[in-house]
Coordinates of C-alpha atoms and ligand atoms in Angstrom, one line a residue:
X23 CA -6.6 33.5 10.4
X24 CA -9.7 35.5 11.4
X25 CA -13.3 34.1 11.2
X26 CA -13.9 36.6 8.4
X27 CA -11.8 34.7 5.9
X28 CA -13.9 34.0 2.8
X29 CA -12.5 31.8 0.0
X30 CA -11.9 34.4 -2.7
X31 CA -12.3 32.1 -5.8
X32 CA -15.6 31.1 -7.5
X33 CA -14.0 27.8 -8.6
X34 CA -11.2 25.4 -7.8
X35 CA -9.6 25.1 -11.2
X36 CA -6.1 24.4 -9.9
X37 CA -3.5 25.2 -7.2
X38 CA -1.9 27.9 -9.4
X39 CA -4.4 30.7 -8.6
X40 CA -4.4 29.9 -4.8
X41 CA -2.5 32.0 -2.2
X42 CA -0.7 30.3 0.7
X43 CA -3.5 31.7 2.8
X44 CA -6.1 29.9 0.7
X45 CA -4.2 26.7 0.9
X46 CA -3.8 27.0 4.7
X47 CA -7.6 27.8 5.0
X48 CA -8.5 24.6 3.1
X49 CA -6.2 22.5 5.2
X50 CA -7.4 24.0 8.5
X51 CA -11.0 23.6 7.4
X52 CA -10.3 19.9 6.6
X53 CA -8.9 19.4 10.0
X54 CA -12.3 20.3 11.4
X55 CA -14.0 17.9 9.0
X56 CA -11.6 15.1 10.0
X57 CA -13.2 15.1 13.4
X58 CA -16.6 14.6 11.7
X59 CA -15.2 11.7 9.6
X60 CA -13.8 10.0 12.7
X61 CA -17.0 10.1 14.8
X62 CA -17.9 6.6 15.9
X63 CA -21.6 7.1 15.0
X64 CA -23.1 9.6 12.5
X65 CA -20.4 11.1 10.3
X66 CA -22.7 13.7 8.7
X67 CA -23.0 17.5 9.0
X68 CA -25.7 19.7 7.3
X69 CA -23.3 22.2 5.7
X70 CA -24.4 21.5 2.1
X71 CA -28.1 20.6 2.8
X72 CA -30.3 21.4 -0.1
X73 CA -27.3 22.1 -2.3
X74 CA -27.1 20.3 -5.6
X75 CA -23.7 18.8 -6.6
X76 CA -23.2 17.3 -10.1
X77 CA -20.3 14.8 -10.5
X78 CA -19.2 14.8 -14.1
X79 CA -16.5 12.2 -14.7
X80 CA -15.4 11.9 -18.4
X81 CA -12.3 9.9 -17.4
X82 CA -11.9 6.8 -15.3
X83 CA -11.6 7.2 -11.6
X84 CA -12.1 5.1 -8.5
X85 CA -10.5 6.9 -5.6
X86 CA -11.2 10.5 -6.6
X87 CA -14.8 9.9 -7.6
X88 CA -15.7 7.9 -4.6
X89 CA -13.9 10.3 -2.3
X90 CA -15.8 13.3 -3.7
X91 CA -19.1 11.4 -3.4
X92 CA -18.4 10.4 0.2
X93 CA -17.4 14.0 1.0
X94 CA -20.7 15.3 -0.6
X95 CA -22.7 12.7 1.4
X96 CA -21.0 13.7 4.6
X97 CA -22.0 17.3 3.9
X98 CA -25.6 16.3 3.3
X99 CA -25.6 17.5 -0.4
X100 CA -28.0 16.4 -3.1
X101 CA -26.0 14.4 -5.6
X102 CA -26.3 13.8 -9.3
X103 CA -23.8 11.4 -11.0
X104 CA -23.6 12.2 -14.7
X105 CA -22.5 9.2 -16.6
X106 CA -20.4 10.3 -19.6
X107 CA -21.0 7.0 -21.5
X108 CA -24.8 7.3 -21.6
X109 CA -25.0 11.1 -21.9
X110 CA -25.7 13.1 -25.0
X111 CA -22.0 13.7 -25.3
X112 CA -21.8 10.3 -26.9
X113 CA -24.4 11.6 -29.5
X114 CA -22.0 14.5 -30.3
X115 CA -23.2 17.2 -28.0
X116 CA -20.4 19.7 -27.2
X117 CA -19.1 20.2 -23.7
X118 CA -20.5 23.7 -23.7
X119 CA -24.0 22.5 -24.7
X120 CA -23.9 19.9 -21.9
X121 CA -22.7 22.5 -19.5
X122 CA -25.5 25.0 -20.5
X123 CA -28.1 22.3 -20.1
X124 CA -26.8 21.4 -16.7
X125 CA -26.7 25.1 -15.8
X126 CA -30.4 25.4 -16.7
X127 CA -31.1 23.0 -13.8
X128 CA -29.2 25.3 -11.4
X129 CA -26.6 23.1 -9.7
X130 CA -24.5 24.7 -7.0
X131 CA -21.3 22.8 -7.6
X132 CA -19.9 20.8 -10.4
X133 CA -17.1 18.3 -9.8
X134 CA -15.5 17.3 -13.1
X135 CA -12.7 15.1 -14.4
X136 CA -11.9 15.6 -18.1
X137 CA -9.1 14.5 -20.4
X138 CA -8.6 18.0 -21.9
X139 CA -6.4 20.4 -20.0
X140 CA -8.3 23.6 -19.5
X141 CA -11.8 22.1 -19.9
X142 CA -12.7 23.3 -16.5
X143 CA -11.7 26.9 -17.1
X144 CA -13.9 26.9 -20.2
X145 CA -16.8 25.6 -18.2
X146 CA -16.2 28.1 -15.4
X147 CA -16.6 31.0 -17.7
X148 CA -20.0 29.8 -18.9
X149 CA -21.5 28.7 -15.6
X150 CA -22.7 30.3 -12.3
X151 CA -22.1 27.0 -10.4
X152 CA -18.7 26.6 -8.8
X153 CA -16.5 24.2 -10.8
X154 CA -14.1 21.8 -9.0
X155 CA -11.3 20.3 -11.0
X156 CA -11.0 16.6 -10.2
X157 CA -8.3 16.2 -12.9
X158 CA -7.8 17.8 -16.3
X159 CA -5.5 15.9 -18.7
X160 CA -1.8 16.4 -17.7
X161 CA -2.6 19.9 -16.3
X162 CA -3.8 19.9 -12.6
X163 CA -5.4 17.7 -10.0
X164 CA -5.7 20.2 -7.1
X165 CA -7.6 18.2 -4.5
X166 CA -4.9 15.5 -4.8
X167 CA -2.2 18.0 -4.0
X168 CA -4.2 19.3 -1.1
X169 CA -4.7 15.9 0.4
X170 CA -1.0 15.2 -0.1
X171 CA -0.2 18.4 1.7
X172 CA -2.7 17.6 4.4
X173 CA -1.0 14.2 4.9
X174 CA 2.5 15.7 5.0
X175 CA 1.4 18.5 7.4
X176 CA -0.2 15.9 9.7
X177 CA 2.9 13.8 9.6
X178 CA 5.6 16.6 10.0
X179 CA 3.5 19.4 11.5
X180 CA 4.6 21.8 8.7
X181 CA 5.3 22.0 5.0
X182 CA 7.8 24.9 5.1
X183 CA 11.4 23.6 4.7
X184 CA 10.4 19.9 4.0
X185 CA 12.5 18.1 1.4
X186 CA 10.3 16.2 -1.0
X187 CA 11.3 14.0 -4.0
X188 CA 8.6 13.4 -6.6
X189 CA 9.7 10.3 -8.6
X190 CA 8.8 8.7 -11.9
X191 CA 6.5 9.7 -14.8
X192 CA 6.7 13.4 -14.3
X193 CA 5.8 14.0 -18.0
X194 CA 2.3 12.8 -17.9
X195 CA 1.4 13.7 -14.3
X196 CA -1.2 16.3 -13.4
X197 CA -0.5 15.3 -9.7
X198 CA 3.0 16.6 -10.0
X199 CA 2.0 19.9 -11.5
X200 CA -0.5 20.6 -8.7
X201 CA 2.1 19.5 -6.2
X202 CA 4.7 21.8 -7.7
X203 CA 2.4 24.8 -7.3
X204 CA 1.4 23.8 -3.8
X205 CA 4.7 22.7 -2.3
X206 CA 6.7 25.7 -3.7
X207 CA 4.0 28.2 -2.5
X208 CA 4.2 26.7 1.0
X209 CA 8.0 26.7 1.2
X210 CA 8.9 23.1 0.7
X211 CA 12.0 22.1 -1.4
X212 CA 11.1 19.8 -4.3
X213 CA 13.4 17.5 -6.3
X214 CA 11.9 15.9 -9.4
X215 CA 13.5 12.5 -10.2
X216 CA 13.0 10.4 -13.4
X217 CA 14.6 9.3 -16.6
X218 CA 15.4 12.1 -19.0
X219 CA 12.6 11.1 -21.3
X220 CA 10.0 11.5 -18.6
X221 CA 11.4 14.6 -16.9
X222 CA 10.6 17.6 -19.1
X223 CA 13.2 20.4 -18.5
X224 CA 10.7 23.0 -19.5
X225 CA 9.2 22.7 -16.0
X226 CA 12.3 24.7 -14.9
X227 CA 10.9 27.8 -16.6
X228 CA 7.8 27.8 -14.3
X229 CA 9.5 26.4 -11.2
X230 CA 13.1 27.7 -11.2
X231 CA 13.8 26.7 -7.6
X232 CA 13.0 23.0 -8.1
X233 CA 15.9 20.5 -8.4
X234 CA 16.0 17.9 -11.1
X235 CA 17.8 14.5 -11.0
X236 CA 18.0 11.6 -13.4
X237 CA 19.1 9.4 -10.5
X238 CA 17.2 8.4 -7.4
X239 CA 19.9 6.8 -5.2
X240 CA 21.9 10.0 -4.5
X241 CA 18.7 12.0 -3.7
X242 CA 17.2 9.5 -1.3
X243 CA 19.3 10.1 1.9
X244 CA 18.3 13.8 2.0
X245 CA 14.5 13.5 1.7
X246 CA 11.8 13.8 4.3
X247 CA 9.2 12.4 2.0
X248 CA 9.2 10.6 -1.3
X249 CA 6.1 10.8 -3.6
X250 CA 6.1 7.9 -6.1
X251 CA 4.1 8.5 -9.3
X252 CA 2.3 5.9 -11.4
X253 CA 3.8 5.1 -14.8
X254 CA 0.9 6.1 -17.0
X255 CA 1.1 3.4 -19.6
X256 CA -2.3 4.4 -21.0
X257 CA -0.8 7.8 -21.9
X258 CA 2.1 6.1 -23.7
X259 CA 4.8 6.0 -21.0
X260 CA 6.0 2.7 -22.5
X261 CA 7.4 4.6 -25.5
X262 CA 9.6 6.8 -23.3
X263 CA 11.5 4.1 -21.4
X264 CA 13.9 1.5 -22.8
X265 CA 12.3 -1.3 -20.8
X266 CA 10.8 -2.3 -17.5
X267 CA 14.1 -3.8 -16.3
X268 CA 16.0 -0.6 -16.8
X269 CA 13.2 1.5 -15.1
X270 CA 13.0 -0.8 -12.1
X271 CA 16.8 -0.8 -11.8
X272 CA 17.1 3.0 -11.4
X273 CA 13.7 4.2 -10.1
X274 CA 11.7 1.5 -8.4
X275 CA 11.3 2.1 -4.7
X276 CA 12.1 -1.3 -3.1
X277 CA 13.2 -2.4 0.4
X278 CA 17.0 -2.5 -0.5
X279 CA 16.8 1.1 -1.9
X280 CA 14.9 2.3 1.2
X281 CA 18.0 1.6 3.3
X282 CA 19.6 4.7 1.8
X283 CA 16.6 6.9 3.0
X284 CA 16.0 8.5 6.4
X285 CA 14.6 6.0 8.9
X286 CA 11.4 8.0 9.2
X287 CA 11.0 9.0 5.6
X288 CA 7.3 9.3 4.5
X289 CA 6.3 7.4 1.4
X290 CA 3.3 8.7 -0.7
X291 CA 1.6 7.6 -3.9
X292 CA -1.6 9.1 -5.4
X293 CA -2.8 5.6 -6.6
X294 CA -3.5 3.6 -8.5
X295 CA -0.2 1.8 -8.0
X296 CA 1.6 -0.4 -10.4
X297 CA 2.8 -2.8 -7.7
X298 CA 6.1 -4.3 -8.7
X299 CA 6.8 -1.6 -11.2
X300 CA 7.4 1.9 -9.6
X301 CA 7.0 0.5 -6.0
X302 CA 7.2 -2.9 -4.4
X303 CA 4.4 -4.2 -2.1
X304 CA 6.9 -4.4 0.7
X305 CA 7.4 -0.6 0.6
X306 CA 3.8 0.3 -0.3
X307 CA 2.5 -1.7 2.7
X308 CA 5.5 -1.0 4.9
X309 CA 5.9 1.1 8.0
X310 CA 6.9 4.3 6.2
X311 CA 3.9 4.3 3.8
X312 CA 1.2 7.0 4.2
X313 CA -0.6 5.8 1.1
X314 CA -3.8 4.7 2.7
X315 CA -3.7 7.7 5.0
X316 CA -3.7 9.9 1.9
X317 CA -7.0 8.1 0.8
X318 CA -8.5 8.7 4.3
X319 CA -7.5 12.3 4.2
X320 CA -9.0 12.9 0.8
X321 CA -12.5 12.9 2.2
X322 CA -12.1 15.8 4.8
X323 CA -10.0 17.8 2.3
X324 CA -12.7 17.5 -0.4
X325 CA -15.4 18.4 2.2
X326 CA -13.4 21.5 3.0
X327 CA -13.1 22.6 -0.7
X328 CA -16.8 22.1 -1.3
X329 CA -17.8 23.8 1.9
X330 CA -15.5 26.9 1.4
X331 CA -16.9 27.3 -2.2
X332 CA -20.5 27.2 -0.9
X333 CA -19.8 29.6 1.9
X334 CA -18.3 32.0 -0.6
X335 CA -21.5 31.7 -2.8
X336 CA -23.5 32.7 0.3
X337 CA -21.3 35.8 0.8
X338 CA -21.6 36.9 -2.8
X339 CA -25.2 35.9 -3.5
X340 CA -27.0 36.2 -0.1
X341 CA -29.6 33.5 0.3
X342 CA -33.1 34.4 1.3
Ligands
NCD4 C1 -4.1 10.2 -10.3 C2 -4.8 10.8 -11.4 O1 -5.9 10.3 -11.9 O2 -4.4 11.8 -11.9 N1 -4.9 9.4 -9.5 C3 -5.8 9.8 -8.6 O3 -6.5 10.8 -8.8 N2 -5.9 9.1 -7.4 C4 -2.8 9.7 -10.6 C5 -2.7 8.6 -11.6 O4 -3.7 8.3 -12.3 O5 -1.6 8.1 -11.8

């Protein structure tokens, strides 16, 4: 890559619009910021000084929200946290009205999580600020897929040719959709595993090269990495499975089942985990787990996204 690379998108709405070059640029930029995050003393750079970032979280979040806020602080941005509970939205103001009012205050970046798939695309059309999708319904969660990719690339030195199983509640997961875009664009081989009720076959239409399996055991020995997904009970997952015992029997990642996997297999989970349901603590906290490394990597990856969007703004609207 040359120094002249400029991120070509105004917003990060998902992984779908990104090219492999864009993805590599974000991961490479994140590598530079990792060095900042690991400094023993002051972990701050001035890259977003005097830039205003609004964090708009309409859905619960611990990891993602904190990770974005830490990333913004490490870049020296000015931060406004918009609280959806106390906002005028609870008085019935539409999302567009809220957005236009925010726009009137000229923020540079808006980081948003919203339960409606496509809410970000709608906002992006109405706003000059760059919109970063921190999760929209069951649609996309691009920074999660980017930090997953960063973690895998760090562990294996590449994404191309890696064999990765994504296991569990595929139906309700935005993490899986962003990962499908990213991993297939970067040449990894993905196998989706889950019970038939949670594994929508329509995904084949968009990702024809992805393998599907209703069984985990025969897939395990071939995988370089296994990404476990949270069973999203708040989105009704309970109605799709006959019972916890049955799910655990076929899909839980536990120590006994791990014996079938490669010795150095990498275990990922986006969190929050249902310990004792999709994964046991023994595996989640065991030697193959990269789960906390994913959380660590989330900060430099989000710094990279925010930074590349702001650099692009500078290119397209030169600052005085
Ligand atoms: C994911 C999310 O919210 O989509 N979590 C996260 O961002 N760390 C996955 C999940 O909720 O299961």
